[in-house]
Amino acid sequence: MTATTRRANNGPDAPDHAPARERTAQRLLASSAKLSFDPVKDIDWEAGPEPGRYYCPPRRLSLYGTPQWDRMTEEERIELSKHEVASIAAVGIWFEEILMQMLLRHAFDRDPTTAHVQYALTEIGDECRHSVMFARMITWMGVPAYRPARVAHELGRIFKAVSTHSQTFGGTMYVEEILDAFQREVMADETLQPLTRQVSRIHVIEESRHISYAREELQRGHLGPVRRRWEQLLIGLIIYFSTTSLINPRLYAAVGVDPAEGRRAARANPYWHTTKREMAAKTLAVLDRAGLVGGANRWLLRAAGVV
């Protein structure tokens, strides 16, 4: 057996992975058929925001507990929550657009008659609806569609075209899991805006399948020591840019805070650091078990504030 054959047989597409991969995909396809949503029809977009309700838990806001927060009125704090949820949703759209292209590349080289590929196509359909749902929520809020900074946006353009198996499914795991952790809190909090709770509920239910698909696919990979360090570095960059893009500093102007001042305050805010660490903890544990957290990227994880 040649070295190339050994590497192929140890990789994510090795023949011994096929039965488990098909079982996972069949289970997820059955779940999709049973429990999927059409957010255009399943959300009451005609209902207006309810006065006095936050759009996410206040303690999860980037300026919570800072001097800037102490100077805000209650109305300004609620307004900040609206803009921060919109910013996170816009980043969600950006990453889902990247993910859809990565999944198409994944499916392009594989047998379309397999349940594995058919679930990849099903997930792409889910992500299309989620992107529309987030976009409609931003419109419903009446706030700008905040976008990642130019550097992150252009790196995303490259990443979606050249990402490897580990980067595709490791990056998916990270972004989907931090959104999932945030939205599980939102959907469970009856004091928040009903519409943002419903959007969160739909996304959590459907993303749980996507997370399972990515987690199991990620664990099928096998990396040698040199390749592992390279993948760690790239995953670190994904984590850094996706995390630091969640809150666009421009939004602080909507509540009378200078964007540069707000950015500095958020970076130094221990409450915001705790939020990021808690949102990222579960997915970082999975990435660590897959060999994708180590010396090559810990400095990036620290810079992102997730460890």
CSV table of C-alpha atoms in Angstrom, one decimal:
chain,number,residue,atom,x,y,z
A,1,MET,CA,0.0,0.0,0.0
A,2,THR,CA,1.4,3.4,-1.0
A,3,ALA,CA,1.6,6.4,1.4
A,4,THR,CA,-1.0,8.1,-0.7
A,5,THR,CA,-3.4,5.2,-0.4
A,6,ARG,CA,-2.9,5.1,3.4
A,7,ARG,CA,-3.7,8.8,3.6
A,8,ALA,CA,-6.8,8.3,1.5
A,9,ASN,CA,-8.0,5.4,3.6
A,10,ASN,CA,-7.5,7.4,6.8
A,11,GLY,CA,-9.3,10.5,5.4
A,12,PRO,CA,-12.9,11.6,5.8
A,13,ASP,CA,-13.9,9.8,2.6
A,14,ALA,CA,-12.4,6.4,3.6
A,15,PRO,CA,-14.6,3.5,2.8
A,16,ASP,CA,-15.0,2.5,6.5
A,17,HIS,CA,-16.7,5.9,7.2
A,18,ALA,CA,-19.4,5.4,4.6
A,19,PRO,CA,-22.0,3.4,6.7
A,20,ALA,CA,-21.8,5.7,9.7
A,21,ARG,CA,-21.9,8.8,7.4
A,22,GLU,CA,-25.0,7.4,5.6
A,23,ARG,CA,-26.8,6.6,8.9
A,24,THR,CA,-26.2,10.1,10.1
A,25,ALA,CA,-27.5,11.7,6.9
A,26,GLN,CA,-30.6,9.5,6.8
A,27,ARG,CA,-31.4,10.4,10.4
A,28,LEU,CA,-31.0,14.1,9.6
A,29,LEU,CA,-33.0,13.9,6.4
A,30,ALA,CA,-35.9,12.3,8.3
A,31,SER,CA,-35.7,15.0,11.0
A,32,SER,CA,-35.7,17.7,8.3
A,33,ALA,CA,-38.8,16.2,6.7
A,34,LYS,CA,-40.6,16.1,10.0
A,35,LEU,CA,-39.6,19.5,11.5
A,36,SER,CA,-38.7,22.3,9.2
A,37,PHE,CA,-40.0,25.9,9.0
A,38,ASP,CA,-40.9,28.5,6.4
A,39,PRO,CA,-40.0,31.7,8.2
A,40,VAL,CA,-41.9,33.8,5.7
A,41,LYS,CA,-45.1,32.1,6.8
A,42,ASP,CA,-44.3,30.9,10.3
A,43,ILE,CA,-43.3,34.3,11.8
A,44,ASP,CA,-45.7,37.2,12.3
A,45,TRP,CA,-43.8,39.9,10.5
A,46,GLU,CA,-46.8,42.3,10.8
A,47,ALA,CA,-46.5,42.4,14.6
A,48,GLY,CA,-44.6,45.4,15.8
A,49,PRO,CA,-41.9,45.5,18.5
A,50,GLU,CA,-43.4,45.5,22.1
A,51,PRO,CA,-42.4,48.6,24.0
A,52,GLY,CA,-40.0,48.2,26.9
A,53,ARG,CA,-38.7,44.7,25.8
A,54,TYR,CA,-35.1,44.0,25.1
A,55,TYR,CA,-34.1,42.1,22.0
A,56,CYS,CA,-31.6,39.9,23.8
A,57,PRO,CA,-30.6,39.5,27.5
A,58,PRO,CA,-29.0,42.8,28.7
A,59,ARG,CA,-26.0,41.0,30.3
A,60,ARG,CA,-25.0,39.6,26.9
A,61,LEU,CA,-24.6,43.1,25.4
A,62,SER,CA,-21.0,44.2,24.7
A,63,LEU,CA,-21.2,47.4,26.8
A,64,TYR,CA,-23.1,45.9,29.7
A,65,GLY,CA,-21.5,47.0,33.0
A,66,THR,CA,-19.3,49.6,31.5
A,67,PRO,CA,-19.4,53.4,32.3
A,68,GLN,CA,-21.0,53.9,28.9
A,69,TRP,CA,-23.8,51.5,30.0
A,70,ASP,CA,-24.2,53.4,33.3
A,71,ARG,CA,-24.8,56.7,31.4
A,72,MET,CA,-27.5,55.2,29.1
A,73,THR,CA,-31.2,55.5,29.7
A,74,GLU,CA,-33.3,52.4,29.6
A,75,GLU,CA,-34.6,53.3,26.2
A,76,GLU,CA,-31.0,53.6,24.9
A,77,ARG,CA,-30.1,50.2,26.4
A,78,ILE,CA,-33.0,48.6,24.6
A,79,GLU,CA,-32.0,50.3,21.4
A,80,LEU,CA,-28.4,49.0,21.8
A,81,SER,CA,-29.8,45.5,22.2
A,82,LYS,CA,-31.7,45.9,18.9
A,83,HIS,CA,-28.6,47.0,17.0
A,84,GLU,CA,-26.4,44.3,18.5
A,85,VAL,CA,-28.9,41.6,17.6
A,86,ALA,CA,-29.1,43.0,14.1
A,87,SER,CA,-25.3,43.0,13.8
A,88,ILE,CA,-25.0,39.4,14.9
A,89,ALA,CA,-27.8,38.5,12.4
A,90,ALA,CA,-25.9,40.2,9.6
A,91,VAL,CA,-22.7,38.3,10.4
A,92,GLY,CA,-24.9,35.2,10.5
A,93,ILE,CA,-26.0,35.9,6.9
A,94,TRP,CA,-22.4,36.6,5.8
A,95,PHE,CA,-21.2,33.3,7.2
A,96,GLU,CA,-24.2,31.3,5.9
A,97,GLU,CA,-23.5,32.6,2.4
A,98,ILE,CA,-19.9,31.3,2.9
A,99,LEU,CA,-21.2,28.0,4.3
A,100,MET,CA,-23.6,27.4,1.4
A,101,GLN,CA,-20.7,27.7,-1.1
A,102,MET,CA,-18.5,25.4,1.0
A,103,LEU,CA,-21.2,22.8,1.1
A,104,LEU,CA,-21.7,23.0,-2.6
A,105,ARG,CA,-18.0,22.4,-3.1
A,106,HIS,CA,-18.3,19.4,-0.7
A,107,ALA,CA,-21.2,18.0,-2.6
A,108,PHE,CA,-19.7,18.7,-6.1
A,109,ASP,CA,-17.1,15.9,-5.8
A,110,ARG,CA,-19.4,13.3,-4.3
A,111,ASP,CA,-22.1,10.9,-5.3
A,112,PRO,CA,-25.5,12.8,-5.4
A,113,THR,CA,-27.4,9.5,-4.8
A,114,THR,CA,-26.0,9.2,-1.3
A,115,ALA,CA,-28.0,10.4,1.7
A,116,HIS,CA,-24.8,12.3,2.8
A,117,VAL,CA,-24.9,14.6,-0.3
A,118,GLN,CA,-28.6,14.9,-0.2
A,119,TYR,CA,-28.5,16.2,3.3
A,120,ALA,CA,-25.8,18.7,2.3
A,121,LEU,CA,-28.2,20.0,-0.3
A,122,THR,CA,-31.0,20.0,2.3
A,123,GLU,CA,-28.8,22.1,4.6
A,124,ILE,CA,-28.1,24.6,1.9
A,125,GLY,CA,-31.9,25.0,1.5
A,126,ASP,CA,-32.2,25.6,5.2
A,127,GLU,CA,-29.4,28.2,5.1
A,128,CYS,CA,-31.1,30.0,2.3
A,129,ARG,CA,-34.3,30.4,4.4
A,130,HIS,CA,-32.3,31.4,7.5
A,131,SER,CA,-30.5,34.1,5.6
A,132,VAL,CA,-33.9,35.5,4.3
A,133,MET,CA,-35.2,35.2,7.9
A,134,PHE,CA,-32.3,37.2,9.4
A,135,ALA,CA,-32.6,39.8,6.6
A,136,ARG,CA,-36.3,40.2,7.2
A,137,MET,CA,-35.7,40.6,11.0
A,138,ILE,CA,-33.1,43.3,10.3
A,139,THR,CA,-35.7,45.1,8.1
A,140,TRP,CA,-38.4,44.6,10.8
A,141,MET,CA,-36.1,46.2,13.3
A,142,GLY,CA,-35.5,49.2,11.0
A,143,VAL,CA,-31.8,49.2,11.5
A,144,PRO,CA,-28.8,49.0,9.0
A,145,ALA,CA,-27.5,45.6,7.8
A,146,TYR,CA,-24.1,45.8,9.5
A,147,ARG,CA,-21.4,44.0,7.6
A,148,PRO,CA,-18.0,42.6,8.7
A,149,ALA,CA,-15.0,44.9,8.1
A,150,ARG,CA,-13.4,44.8,4.7
A,151,VAL,CA,-10.5,42.6,5.7
A,152,ALA,CA,-12.8,39.9,7.2
A,153,HIS,CA,-15.1,40.2,4.2
A,154,GLU,CA,-12.3,39.7,1.6
A,155,LEU,CA,-10.8,36.8,3.7
A,156,GLY,CA,-14.3,35.2,3.6
A,157,ARG,CA,-14.2,35.5,-0.2
A,158,ILE,CA,-11.0,33.5,-0.3
A,159,PHE,CA,-12.0,31.0,2.4
A,160,LYS,CA,-15.2,29.9,0.8
A,161,ALA,CA,-13.2,29.1,-2.4
A,162,VAL,CA,-10.2,27.2,-1.0
A,163,SER,CA,-11.2,25.8,2.5
A,164,THR,CA,-10.2,22.2,3.3
A,165,HIS,CA,-12.4,19.6,5.0
A,166,SER,CA,-11.3,20.6,8.5
A,167,GLN,CA,-11.7,24.3,7.8
A,168,THR,CA,-15.2,23.8,6.3
A,169,PHE,CA,-16.6,21.7,9.1
A,170,GLY,CA,-14.5,23.2,11.9
A,171,GLY,CA,-15.5,26.7,10.9
A,172,THR,CA,-19.1,25.7,10.6
A,173,MET,CA,-19.0,24.1,14.0
A,174,TYR,CA,-17.6,27.3,15.6
A,175,VAL,CA,-19.9,29.9,14.1
A,176,GLU,CA,-23.1,27.7,14.4
A,177,GLU,CA,-22.4,26.8,18.0
A,178,ILE,CA,-21.8,30.3,19.2
A,179,LEU,CA,-25.0,31.5,17.5
A,180,ASP,CA,-26.8,28.5,19.0
A,181,ALA,CA,-25.6,29.3,22.5
A,182,PHE,CA,-26.7,32.9,22.2
A,183,GLN,CA,-30.1,32.1,20.6
A,184,ARG,CA,-30.9,29.4,23.2
A,185,GLU,CA,-30.9,32.1,25.8
A,186,VAL,CA,-33.0,34.4,23.7
A,187,MET,CA,-35.7,31.9,22.9
A,188,ALA,CA,-36.0,30.8,26.5
A,189,ASP,CA,-36.4,34.4,28.0
A,190,GLU,CA,-40.0,35.4,28.0
A,191,THR,CA,-39.2,39.0,28.9
A,192,LEU,CA,-37.7,39.6,25.4
A,193,GLN,CA,-39.2,40.6,22.1
A,194,PRO,CA,-41.5,37.8,20.9
A,195,LEU,CA,-40.3,38.0,17.3
A,196,THR,CA,-36.6,37.7,18.1
A,197,ARG,CA,-37.5,34.7,20.4
A,198,GLN,CA,-39.3,33.1,17.5
A,199,VAL,CA,-36.5,33.7,15.0
A,200,SER,CA,-34.1,32.2,17.6
A,201,ARG,CA,-36.3,29.2,18.1
A,202,ILE,CA,-36.5,28.3,14.4
A,203,HIS,CA,-32.8,28.8,14.0
A,204,VAL,CA,-31.9,26.7,17.0
A,205,ILE,CA,-34.2,23.8,16.0
A,206,GLU,CA,-32.9,23.6,12.4
A,207,GLU,CA,-29.2,24.4,13.2
A,208,SER,CA,-29.1,21.5,15.7
A,209,ARG,CA,-29.1,19.2,12.6
A,210,HIS,CA,-26.4,21.2,10.9
A,211,ILE,CA,-24.2,21.1,14.0
A,212,SER,CA,-24.6,17.3,14.2
A,213,TYR,CA,-23.7,17.0,10.5
A,214,ALA,CA,-20.6,19.2,10.9
A,215,ARG,CA,-19.5,17.6,14.2
A,216,GLU,CA,-19.6,14.1,13.0
A,217,GLU,CA,-17.9,15.0,9.7
A,218,LEU,CA,-15.2,16.9,11.4
A,219,GLN,CA,-14.4,13.9,13.6
A,220,ARG,CA,-13.9,11.7,10.6
A,221,GLY,CA,-10.8,13.6,9.5
A,222,HIS,CA,-7.3,12.5,10.3
A,223,LEU,CA,-4.4,15.0,10.4
A,224,GLY,CA,-0.7,14.5,10.6
A,225,PRO,CA,1.4,16.7,12.9
A,226,VAL,CA,2.5,19.2,10.2
A,227,ARG,CA,-1.0,19.4,8.6
A,228,ARG,CA,-2.6,19.8,12.0
A,229,ARG,CA,-0.6,22.9,12.8
A,230,TRP,CA,-1.6,24.5,9.5
A,231,GLU,CA,-5.2,23.7,10.0
A,232,GLN,CA,-5.0,25.1,13.6
A,233,LEU,CA,-3.7,28.4,12.2
A,234,LEU,CA,-6.5,28.7,9.7
A,235,ILE,CA,-9.2,27.7,12.2
A,236,GLY,CA,-7.7,30.3,14.5
A,237,LEU,CA,-8.1,33.0,11.8
A,238,ILE,CA,-11.7,31.9,11.3
A,239,ILE,CA,-12.4,32.1,15.0
A,240,TYR,CA,-10.7,35.5,15.3
A,241,PHE,CA,-12.4,37.2,12.4
A,242,SER,CA,-15.9,35.7,13.0
A,243,THR,CA,-15.8,36.6,16.7
A,244,THR,CA,-14.5,40.1,16.3
A,245,SER,CA,-17.0,40.8,13.6
A,246,LEU,CA,-20.1,40.0,15.7
A,247,ILE,CA,-20.5,43.5,17.0
A,248,ASN,CA,-19.9,46.2,14.4
A,249,PRO,CA,-18.5,49.4,16.2
A,250,ARG,CA,-20.6,51.6,14.0
A,251,LEU,CA,-23.7,50.6,15.9
A,252,TYR,CA,-22.6,52.4,19.0
A,253,ALA,CA,-23.4,55.7,17.3
A,254,ALA,CA,-27.1,54.8,17.5
A,255,VAL,CA,-27.1,55.2,21.3
A,256,GLY,CA,-24.8,58.3,21.4
A,257,VAL,CA,-21.5,56.5,22.0
A,258,ASP,CA,-18.5,57.2,19.8
A,259,PRO,CA,-17.8,54.0,17.8
A,260,ALA,CA,-14.1,54.1,18.7
A,261,GLU,CA,-14.9,54.7,22.4
A,262,GLY,CA,-17.5,51.9,22.3
A,263,ARG,CA,-15.0,49.5,20.7
A,264,ARG,CA,-12.4,50.2,23.3
A,265,ALA,CA,-14.9,49.8,26.1
A,266,ALA,CA,-16.2,46.4,24.7
A,267,ARG,CA,-12.7,45.1,24.3
A,268,ALA,CA,-11.9,45.9,28.0
A,269,ASN,CA,-15.3,44.7,29.3
A,270,PRO,CA,-15.0,41.6,31.5
A,271,TYR,CA,-18.7,40.9,31.1
A,272,TRP,CA,-18.3,40.8,27.3
A,273,HIS,CA,-15.3,38.6,27.7
A,274,THR,CA,-17.3,36.2,29.8
A,275,THR,CA,-20.1,36.1,27.2
A,276,LYS,CA,-17.7,35.2,24.4
A,277,ARG,CA,-16.0,32.5,26.4
A,278,GLU,CA,-19.3,31.0,27.4
A,279,MET,CA,-20.7,31.0,23.9
A,280,ALA,CA,-17.5,29.4,22.5
A,281,ALA,CA,-16.7,26.9,25.3
A,282,LYS,CA,-18.7,24.0,23.8
A,283,THR,CA,-17.4,24.2,20.3
A,284,LEU,CA,-13.8,24.8,21.4
A,285,ALA,CA,-14.0,21.5,23.3
A,286,VAL,CA,-15.1,19.8,20.1
A,287,LEU,CA,-12.3,21.5,18.0
A,288,ASP,CA,-9.8,20.5,20.7
A,289,ARG,CA,-10.8,16.8,20.5
A,290,ALA,CA,-10.4,17.0,16.7
A,291,GLY,CA,-6.8,18.4,17.1
A,292,LEU,CA,-7.7,21.8,15.9
A,293,VAL,CA,-6.8,23.8,19.0
A,294,GLY,CA,-3.1,24.1,19.9
A,295,GLY,CA,0.0,26.1,19.9
A,296,ALA,CA,-0.5,27.4,16.4
A,297,ASN,CA,-3.8,29.2,17.2
A,298,ARG,CA,-4.1,29.8,21.0
A,299,TRP,CA,-2.8,33.3,20.5
A,300,LEU,CA,-5.6,34.0,18.0
A,301,LEU,CA,-8.2,32.5,20.4
A,302,ARG,CA,-6.8,34.8,23.2
A,303,ALA,CA,-6.9,37.8,20.8
A,304,ALA,CA,-10.6,37.0,20.0
A,305,GLY,CA,-11.4,36.8,23.7
A,306,VAL,CA,-12.8,33.3,23.7
A,307,VAL,CA,-10.2,31.7,26.0
